[in-house]
């Protein structure tokens, strides 16, 4: 219930404050697990992506955002869970896998932090997809979030993991999948 109310309020604010052009939302699967992998420009990215999605995504957020208990509780209620970006966070890994195994969507910024260019993407999105079989949906966000500025969200075709089923998950395979993801997200950021 809280998510629906927050989404309506956020939708109104996004519509008033920015001029978004959104394409490709039909590429997000209507059912089943998926990873929405996008570039990360602003703290507003998860809110804006969620506003335009029909399904409620879950998402990772840096653990520092959960330190102030009231805000941390709100984030959890909206579907976020904490991740320690400086270590191999097995609790966050298990939570992400649980989200995907239950057939839900996971919004993930594979860079791990905000950057102007889509670079230094980490292999977590590929690892999650390969282990769970979930599709990776690439997305690009373009703009600068100034008041009334033009912003663009482009969602690309899903990357299916079927061709990798049964393969041993090694560094080379993770790098191969991530190269595809980086290529697609980078192209979507410029389109």
Coordinates of N, CA and C in Angstrom, one line a residue:
X1 N 0.8 -1.2 0.0 CA 0.0 0.0 0.0 C 0.9 1.3 0.0
X2 N 1.9 1.3 0.9 CA 2.8 2.4 1.0 C 3.5 2.6 -0.4
X3 N 3.9 1.6 -1.1 CA 4.5 1.7 -2.4 C 3.6 2.4 -3.4
X4 N 2.3 2.0 -3.4 CA 1.4 2.6 -4.4 C 1.2 4.1 -4.1
X5 N 1.1 4.4 -2.8 CA 0.9 5.8 -2.5 C 2.1 6.6 -2.8
X6 N 3.3 6.1 -2.5 CA 4.6 6.8 -2.8 C 4.8 6.9 -4.3
X7 N 4.3 5.9 -5.1 CA 4.5 5.9 -6.5 C 3.6 7.0 -7.1
X8 N 2.4 7.2 -6.7 CA 1.5 8.2 -7.2 C 2.1 9.6 -6.9
X9 N 2.6 9.8 -5.7 CA 3.2 11.1 -5.3 C 4.4 11.4 -6.1
X10 N 5.3 10.3 -6.3 CA 6.5 10.5 -7.1 C 6.2 10.8 -8.5
X11 N 5.1 10.1 -9.1 CA 4.7 10.3 -10.5 C 4.3 11.7 -10.7
X12 N 3.5 12.3 -9.8 CA 3.1 13.7 -9.9 C 4.3 14.6 -9.9
X13 N 5.2 14.4 -8.9 CA 6.4 15.3 -8.8 C 7.3 15.2 -10.1
X14 N 7.5 13.9 -10.6 CA 8.3 13.7 -11.7 C 7.7 14.4 -13.0
X15 N 6.4 14.3 -13.1 CA 5.7 14.9 -14.2 C 5.8 16.5 -14.2
X16 N 5.7 17.0 -13.0 CA 5.8 18.5 -12.8 C 7.2 19.0 -13.0
X17 N 8.2 18.3 -12.4 CA 9.6 18.8 -12.4 C 10.4 18.6 -13.6
X18 N 10.1 17.5 -14.4 CA 10.9 17.1 -15.5 C 10.1 16.9 -16.7
X19 N 10.7 16.8 -17.9 CA 10.0 16.4 -19.1 C 10.6 15.1 -19.6
X20 N 10.1 14.0 -19.2 CA 10.6 12.7 -19.5 C 10.0 12.2 -20.8
X21 N 10.9 11.6 -21.6 CA 10.5 10.8 -22.8 C 11.0 9.4 -22.4
X22 N 10.0 8.5 -22.4 CA 10.3 7.1 -22.0 C 9.9 6.2 -23.1
X23 N 10.9 5.3 -23.5 CA 10.6 4.4 -24.6 C 11.1 3.0 -24.1
X24 N 10.4 2.0 -24.6 CA 10.8 0.6 -24.4 C 10.3 -0.1 -23.1
X25 N 9.5 0.6 -22.4 CA 9.0 0.0 -21.1 C 8.3 -1.4 -21.4
X26 N 7.8 -1.6 -22.6 CA 7.2 -2.9 -22.9 C 8.2 -4.0 -22.9
X27 N 9.5 -3.7 -22.9 CA 10.6 -4.7 -22.9 C 10.8 -5.3 -21.5
X28 N 10.2 -4.7 -20.5 CA 10.2 -5.3 -19.1 C 9.2 -6.4 -19.0
X29 N 9.6 -7.6 -18.7 CA 8.7 -8.7 -18.7 C 7.5 -8.5 -17.8
X30 N 6.4 -8.9 -18.2 CA 5.1 -8.8 -17.4 C 5.1 -9.7 -16.2
X31 N 5.8 -10.9 -16.4 CA 5.9 -11.9 -15.3 C 7.3 -12.4 -15.3
X32 N 7.7 -13.0 -14.2 CA 9.0 -13.7 -14.1 C 10.1 -12.7 -13.6
X33 N 11.2 -13.3 -13.2 CA 12.3 -12.6 -12.7 C 13.0 -11.9 -13.8
X34 N 13.5 -10.7 -13.4 CA 14.4 -9.9 -14.3 C 15.3 -9.0 -13.5
X35 N 16.4 -8.6 -14.2 CA 17.3 -7.6 -13.6 C 17.2 -6.4 -14.5
X36 N 16.8 -5.2 -14.0 CA 16.8 -4.0 -14.8 C 18.1 -3.3 -14.5
X37 N 19.0 -3.3 -15.5 CA 20.4 -2.8 -15.3 C 20.5 -1.4 -16.0
X38 N 20.7 -0.4 -15.3 CA 20.7 1.0 -15.9 C 22.0 1.7 -15.4
X39 N 22.3 2.8 -16.2 CA 23.4 3.7 -15.7 C 22.8 4.5 -14.5
X40 N 23.7 5.1 -13.8 CA 23.3 5.7 -12.5 C 23.9 7.2 -12.5
X41 N 23.0 8.1 -12.8 CA 23.3 9.5 -12.8 C 23.0 10.3 -11.5
X42 N 22.0 9.9 -10.8 CA 21.4 10.7 -9.7 C 20.8 9.8 -8.7
X43 N 20.6 10.3 -7.5 CA 19.9 9.6 -6.4 C 18.4 9.4 -6.9
X44 N 17.9 10.2 -7.8 CA 16.6 10.1 -8.3 C 16.3 8.9 -9.3
X45 N 17.4 8.3 -9.8 CA 17.2 7.3 -10.8 C 16.3 6.1 -10.4
X46 N 16.5 5.5 -9.2 CA 15.6 4.4 -8.8 C 14.1 4.9 -8.7
X47 N 13.9 6.1 -8.2 CA 12.5 6.6 -8.1 C 11.9 6.8 -9.5
X48 N 12.7 7.4 -10.4 CA 12.2 7.7 -11.7 C 11.9 6.4 -12.5
X49 N 12.8 5.4 -12.4 CA 12.6 4.2 -13.1 C 11.4 3.5 -12.5
X50 N 11.2 3.4 -11.2 CA 10.1 2.8 -10.6 C 8.8 3.4 -11.0
X51 N 8.8 4.8 -11.1 CA 7.6 5.5 -11.4 C 7.0 5.1 -12.8
X52 N 7.9 4.8 -13.7 CA 7.4 4.4 -15.1 C 7.2 2.9 -15.3
X53 N 7.6 2.1 -14.3 CA 7.5 0.7 -14.5 C 6.1 0.2 -14.0
X54 N 5.5 -0.8 -14.7 CA 4.2 -1.3 -14.2 C 4.4 -2.2 -13.0
X55 N 5.5 -2.9 -13.0 CA 5.8 -3.8 -11.8 C 6.6 -3.1 -10.8
X56 N 6.4 -3.5 -9.5 CA 7.2 -3.0 -8.4 C 8.6 -3.7 -8.4
X57 N 9.6 -2.9 -8.6 CA 11.0 -3.6 -8.5 C 11.5 -3.6 -7.1
X58 N 12.4 -4.5 -6.8 CA 13.2 -4.4 -5.6 C 14.5 -3.8 -6.0
X59 N 15.2 -3.2 -5.0 CA 16.5 -2.6 -5.4 C 17.5 -2.6 -4.2
X60 N 18.8 -2.6 -4.6 CA 19.8 -2.5 -3.6 C 20.1 -1.0 -3.4
X61 N 20.4 -0.7 -2.2 CA 20.8 0.7 -1.9 C 22.0 0.6 -0.9
X62 N 22.9 1.5 -1.0 CA 24.1 1.5 -0.2 C 23.7 1.5 1.3
X63 N 24.4 0.7 2.1 CA 24.0 0.5 3.5 C 24.0 1.8 4.3
X64 N 24.7 2.8 3.9 CA 24.8 4.1 4.6 C 23.4 4.8 4.6
X65 N 22.6 4.5 3.6 CA 21.2 5.1 3.6 C 20.3 4.5 4.6
X66 N 20.7 3.4 5.2 CA 19.8 2.7 6.2 C 20.2 3.1 7.6
X67 N 21.2 3.9 7.8 CA 21.7 4.2 9.2 C 20.7 5.1 10.0
X68 N 20.0 6.0 9.3 CA 19.0 6.8 9.9 C 17.7 5.9 9.9
X69 N 17.4 5.4 11.0 CA 16.3 4.3 11.1 C 15.0 4.7 10.4
X70 N 14.5 5.9 10.6 CA 13.2 6.2 9.9 C 13.3 6.1 8.4
X71 N 14.4 6.6 7.9 CA 14.6 6.6 6.4 C 14.9 5.2 6.0
X72 N 15.7 4.4 6.7 CA 15.9 3.0 6.4 C 14.7 2.2 6.4
X73 N 13.8 2.4 7.4 CA 12.5 1.7 7.4 C 11.7 2.1 6.2
X74 N 11.7 3.3 5.8 CA 10.9 3.8 4.6 C 11.5 3.0 3.3
X75 N 12.8 3.0 3.2 CA 13.4 2.4 2.1 C 13.0 0.9 2.0
X76 N 13.1 0.2 3.1 CA 12.7 -1.2 3.2 C 11.2 -1.4 2.8
X77 N 10.4 -0.5 3.3 CA 9.0 -0.6 2.9 C 8.7 -0.4 1.4
X78 N 9.6 0.4 0.8 CA 9.5 0.6 -0.7 C 10.2 -0.4 -1.5
X79 N 10.8 -1.4 -0.9 CA 11.4 -2.5 -1.6 C 12.9 -2.6 -1.7
X80 N 13.6 -1.7 -1.0 CA 15.1 -1.6 -1.0 C 15.6 -2.5 0.1
X81 N 16.9 -3.0 -0.2 CA 17.6 -3.7 0.9 C 19.1 -3.2 0.8
X82 N 19.7 -3.2 2.0 CA 21.1 -2.7 2.0 C 22.2 -3.5 1.4
X83 N 23.2 -2.9 0.9 CA 24.4 -3.6 0.3 C 25.6 -2.8 0.8
X84 N 26.6 -3.6 1.2 CA 27.9 -3.0 1.5 C 28.7 -3.0 0.2
X85 N 29.0 -1.8 -0.3 CA 29.6 -1.7 -1.6 C 31.1 -1.9 -1.5
X86 N 31.7 -2.0 -0.3 CA 33.1 -2.1 -0.1 C 33.6 -3.5 0.2
X87 N 32.6 -4.5 0.3 CA 33.0 -5.8 0.6 C 32.0 -6.8 -0.2
X88 N 32.4 -8.0 -0.2 CA 31.5 -9.1 -0.7 C 30.4 -9.3 0.3
X89 N 29.3 -8.7 0.0 CA 28.1 -8.7 1.0 C 27.2 -9.9 0.7
X90 N 27.5 -11.0 1.4 CA 26.7 -12.2 1.2 C 25.2 -12.1 1.6
X91 N 24.9 -11.3 2.5 CA 23.5 -11.1 2.9 C 22.8 -10.4 1.7
X92 N 23.4 -9.4 1.1 CA 22.7 -8.7 0.0 C 22.7 -9.7 -1.2
X93 N 23.7 -10.5 -1.4 CA 23.7 -11.5 -2.5 C 22.5 -12.5 -2.3
X94 N 22.4 -13.0 -1.1 CA 21.3 -14.0 -0.8 C 19.9 -13.3 -1.0
X95 N 19.8 -12.0 -0.5 CA 18.5 -11.3 -0.7 C 18.2 -11.1 -2.2
X96 N 19.2 -10.7 -2.9 CA 19.0 -10.5 -4.4 C 18.6 -11.9 -5.0
X97 N 19.2 -12.9 -4.7 CA 18.9 -14.2 -5.3 C 17.5 -14.7 -4.9
X98 N 17.1 -14.4 -3.6 CA 15.7 -14.7 -3.2 C 14.7 -13.9 -3.9
X99 N 15.0 -12.6 -4.2 CA 14.1 -11.8 -5.0 C 13.9 -12.4 -6.4
X100 N 15.0 -12.8 -7.0 CA 14.9 -13.3 -8.4 C 14.2 -14.7 -8.4
X101 N 14.5 -15.5 -7.4 CA 13.9 -16.9 -7.4 C 12.4 -16.8 -7.1
X102 N 12.0 -15.7 -6.5 CA 10.5 -15.6 -6.2 C 9.8 -15.0 -7.4
X103 N 10.6 -14.7 -8.5 CA 10.0 -14.2 -9.7 C 9.8 -12.7 -9.8
X104 N 10.5 -12.0 -8.9 CA 10.3 -10.5 -8.9 C 11.4 -9.9 -9.7
X105 N 11.3 -8.5 -9.9 CA 12.3 -7.8 -10.6 C 13.2 -7.1 -9.7
X106 N 14.5 -7.0 -10.1 CA 15.5 -6.3 -9.3 C 16.1 -5.2 -10.1
X107 N 16.0 -4.0 -9.6 CA 16.7 -2.8 -10.2 C 18.1 -2.7 -9.7
X108 N 19.1 -2.7 -10.6 CA 20.4 -2.7 -10.2 C 21.3 -1.8 -11.0
X109 N 22.1 -1.0 -10.3 CA 23.1 -0.1 -11.0 C 24.4 -0.8 -10.8
X110 N 24.9 -1.4 -11.9 CA 26.1 -2.2 -11.8 C 27.4 -1.5 -11.6
X111 N 27.3 -0.1 -11.7 CA 28.5 0.7 -11.5 C 28.8 0.8 -10.0
X112 N 27.7 0.6 -9.2 CA 27.8 0.7 -7.7 C 27.8 2.1 -7.2
X113 N 27.9 3.1 -8.0 CA 27.8 4.5 -7.6 C 27.4 5.3 -8.8
X114 N 27.1 6.6 -8.5 CA 26.7 7.5 -9.6 C 27.9 7.9 -10.4
X115 N 27.8 7.9 -11.7 CA 28.8 8.3 -12.7 C 28.2 8.9 -13.9
X116 N 28.8 9.9 -14.5 CA 28.3 10.5 -15.7 C 28.3 9.6 -16.9
X117 N 29.4 8.8 -17.0 CA 29.5 7.8 -18.1 C 29.2 6.4 -17.5
X118 N 28.7 5.5 -18.4 CA 28.5 4.1 -18.0 C 29.8 3.4 -18.1
X119 N 30.6 3.3 -17.0 CA 31.9 2.6 -17.1 C 32.1 2.0 -15.7
X120 N 33.1 1.1 -15.6 CA 33.5 0.4 -14.4 C 32.3 -0.4 -13.9
X121 N 31.5 -1.0 -14.8 CA 30.4 -1.9 -14.3 C 31.0 -3.1 -13.7
X122 N 30.4 -3.5 -12.6 CA 30.8 -4.7 -11.8 C 30.0 -5.9 -12.3
X123 N 30.5 -7.1 -12.1 CA 29.9 -8.3 -12.7 C 28.7 -8.8 -11.9
X124 N 28.3 -8.2 -10.9 CA 27.2 -8.7 -10.1 C 25.9 -9.0 -10.9
X125 N 25.5 -8.1 -11.8 CA 24.3 -8.3 -12.5 C 24.4 -9.6 -13.4
X126 N 25.6 -9.8 -14.0 CA 25.8 -11.1 -14.7 C 25.7 -12.3 -13.8
X127 N 26.4 -12.2 -12.7 CA 26.4 -13.3 -11.8 C 25.0 -13.7 -11.3
X128 N 24.2 -12.7 -10.9 CA 22.8 -12.9 -10.5 C 22.0 -13.5 -11.7
X129 N 22.2 -13.0 -12.9 CA 21.4 -13.5 -14.0 C 21.8 -15.0 -14.3
X130 N 23.1 -15.2 -14.3 CA 23.6 -16.6 -14.6 C 23.1 -17.6 -13.6
X131 N 23.2 -17.2 -12.3 CA 22.8 -18.1 -11.3 C 21.3 -18.4 -11.2
X132 N 20.5 -17.3 -11.5 CA 19.0 -17.4 -11.4 C 18.3 -17.7 -12.7
X133 N 19.0 -17.5 -13.8 CA 18.3 -17.6 -15.1 C 17.5 -16.4 -15.5
X134 N 17.5 -15.4 -14.7 CA 16.7 -14.2 -14.9 C 17.2 -13.4 -16.1
X135 N 16.3 -12.8 -16.8 CA 16.7 -11.9 -18.0 C 17.3 -10.6 -17.4
X136 N 18.2 -10.1 -18.2 CA 18.8 -8.8 -17.9 C 18.1 -7.8 -18.9
X137 N 17.5 -6.8 -18.3 CA 16.9 -5.7 -19.2 C 17.8 -4.5 -19.1
X138 N 18.5 -4.1 -20.2 CA 19.3 -2.9 -20.1 C 18.5 -1.7 -20.3
X139 N 18.9 -0.6 -19.6 CA 18.3 0.7 -19.7 C 19.3 1.8 -19.6
X140 N 19.0 2.9 -20.4 CA 19.8 4.1 -20.4 C 19.0 5.3 -19.9
X141 N 19.6 6.1 -19.1 CA 19.0 7.3 -18.6 C 19.9 8.5 -19.1
X142 N 19.3 9.5 -19.8 CA 20.0 10.6 -20.3 C 19.4 11.9 -19.9
X143 N 20.2 12.8 -19.4 CA 19.7 14.1 -19.0 C 20.5 14.5 -17.7
X144 N 20.1 15.7 -17.1 CA 20.8 16.1 -16.0 C 20.0 16.5 -14.8
X145 N 18.7 16.2 -14.8 CA 17.8 16.4 -13.7 C 17.7 17.9 -13.2
X146 N 17.9 18.8 -14.1 CA 17.6 20.2 -13.8 C 16.1 20.4 -13.9
X147 N 15.6 21.3 -13.1 CA 14.1 21.6 -13.2 C 13.7 21.8 -14.6
X148 N 12.6 21.2 -15.0 CA 11.9 21.3 -16.3 C 12.8 20.9 -17.5
X149 N 13.9 20.2 -17.2 CA 14.8 19.8 -18.3 C 14.3 18.5 -18.9
X150 N 14.7 18.3 -20.2 CA 14.4 17.1 -20.9 C 15.2 15.9 -20.4
X151 N 14.5 14.8 -20.1 CA 15.2 13.6 -19.7 C 14.7 12.5 -20.6
X152 N 15.5 11.5 -20.7 CA 15.2 10.3 -21.6 C 15.5 9.0 -20.8
X153 N 14.6 8.1 -20.9 CA 14.8 6.7 -20.4 C 14.5 5.8 -21.6
X154 N 15.5 5.0 -22.0 CA 15.4 4.1 -23.0 C 15.6 2.7 -22.5
X155 N 14.6 1.8 -22.6 CA 14.7 0.4 -22.1 C 14.9 -0.5 -23.3
X156 N 15.9 -1.3 -23.3 CA 16.2 -2.2 -24.4 C 15.6 -3.6 -24.3
X157 N 15.8 -4.3 -25.3 CA 15.4 -5.7 -25.3 C 16.1 -6.6 -24.3
X158 N 15.4 -7.5 -23.6 CA 16.0 -8.3 -22.6 C 17.1 -9.2 -23.2
X159 N 18.1 -9.4 -22.3 CA 19.2 -10.4 -22.6 C 18.9 -11.7 -21.9
X160 N 18.6 -12.7 -22.7 CA 18.2 -14.0 -22.1 C 19.4 -14.8 -21.7
X161 N 19.3 -15.6 -20.7 CA 20.4 -16.4 -20.2 C 20.3 -17.9 -20.7
X162 N 19.3 -18.2 -21.5 CA 19.1 -19.6 -21.9 C 20.4 -20.2 -22.6
X163 N 21.1 -19.4 -23.4 CA 22.3 -20.0 -24.1 C 23.4 -20.4 -23.1
X164 N 23.3 -19.8 -21.9 CA 24.3 -20.1 -20.9 C 23.9 -21.2 -19.9
X165 N 22.7 -21.7 -20.0 CA 22.2 -22.7 -19.0 C 23.1 -23.9 -19.1
X166 N 23.5 -24.4 -17.9 CA 24.3 -25.6 -17.8 C 25.8 -25.3 -17.9
X167 N 26.2 -24.1 -18.3 CA 27.6 -23.7 -18.3 C 28.1 -23.5 -16.9
X168 N 29.4 -23.8 -16.7 CA 30.0 -23.5 -15.4 C 30.2 -22.0 -15.4
X169 N 29.9 -21.4 -14.2 CA 30.0 -19.9 -14.1 C 31.4 -19.6 -13.7
X170 N 32.1 -19.1 -14.7 CA 33.5 -18.7 -14.5 C 33.7 -17.2 -14.8
X171 N 34.8 -16.7 -14.4 CA 35.1 -15.3 -14.7 C 34.9 -14.9 -16.1
X172 N 35.4 -15.7 -17.0 CA 35.3 -15.5 -18.5 C 33.8 -15.3 -18.9
X173 N 32.9 -16.2 -18.4 CA 31.5 -16.1 -18.7 C 30.9 -14.8 -18.2
X174 N 31.2 -14.5 -16.9 CA 30.7 -13.3 -16.3 C 31.1 -12.1 -17.2
X175 N 32.4 -12.1 -17.6 CA 32.9 -10.9 -18.4 C 32.2 -10.9 -19.7
X176 N 31.9 -12.0 -20.3 CA 31.3 -12.1 -21.6 C 29.9 -11.5 -21.5
X177 N 29.1 -11.9 -20.5 CA 27.8 -11.3 -20.3 C 27.8 -9.9 -20.0
X178 N 28.8 -9.4 -19.1 CA 28.9 -8.0 -18.8 C 29.3 -7.2 -20.0
X179 N 30.1 -7.7 -20.9 CA 30.5 -7.0 -22.1 C 29.2 -6.6 -22.9
X180 N 28.3 -7.6 -23.0 CA 27.1 -7.4 -23.7 C 26.2 -6.4 -23.0
X181 N 26.1 -6.5 -21.7 CA 25.3 -5.5 -20.9 C 25.9 -4.1 -21.1
X182 N 27.2 -4.0 -20.9 CA 27.8 -2.6 -21.0 C 27.6 -2.0 -22.4
X183 N 27.7 -2.9 -23.4 CA 27.5 -2.4 -24.8 C 26.1 -1.9 -25.0
X184 N 25.1 -2.6 -24.5 CA 23.7 -2.2 -24.7 C 23.3 -1.0 -23.9
X185 N 23.8 -1.0 -22.6 CA 23.4 0.1 -21.7 C 24.1 1.4 -22.3
X186 N 25.3 1.3 -22.7 CA 26.0 2.5 -23.2 C 25.3 3.0 -24.5
X187 N 24.9 2.1 -25.3 CA 24.2 2.5 -26.6 C 22.8 3.2 -26.2
X188 N 22.1 2.7 -25.2 CA 20.8 3.2 -24.8 C 21.0 4.6 -24.1
X189 N 22.2 4.8 -23.5 CA 22.4 6.1 -22.8 C 22.6 7.2 -23.9
X190 N 23.0 6.8 -25.1 CA 23.2 7.8 -26.2 C 22.1 8.0 -27.1
X191 N 21.1 7.0 -27.1 CA 20.0 7.1 -28.1 C 18.9 8.0 -27.7

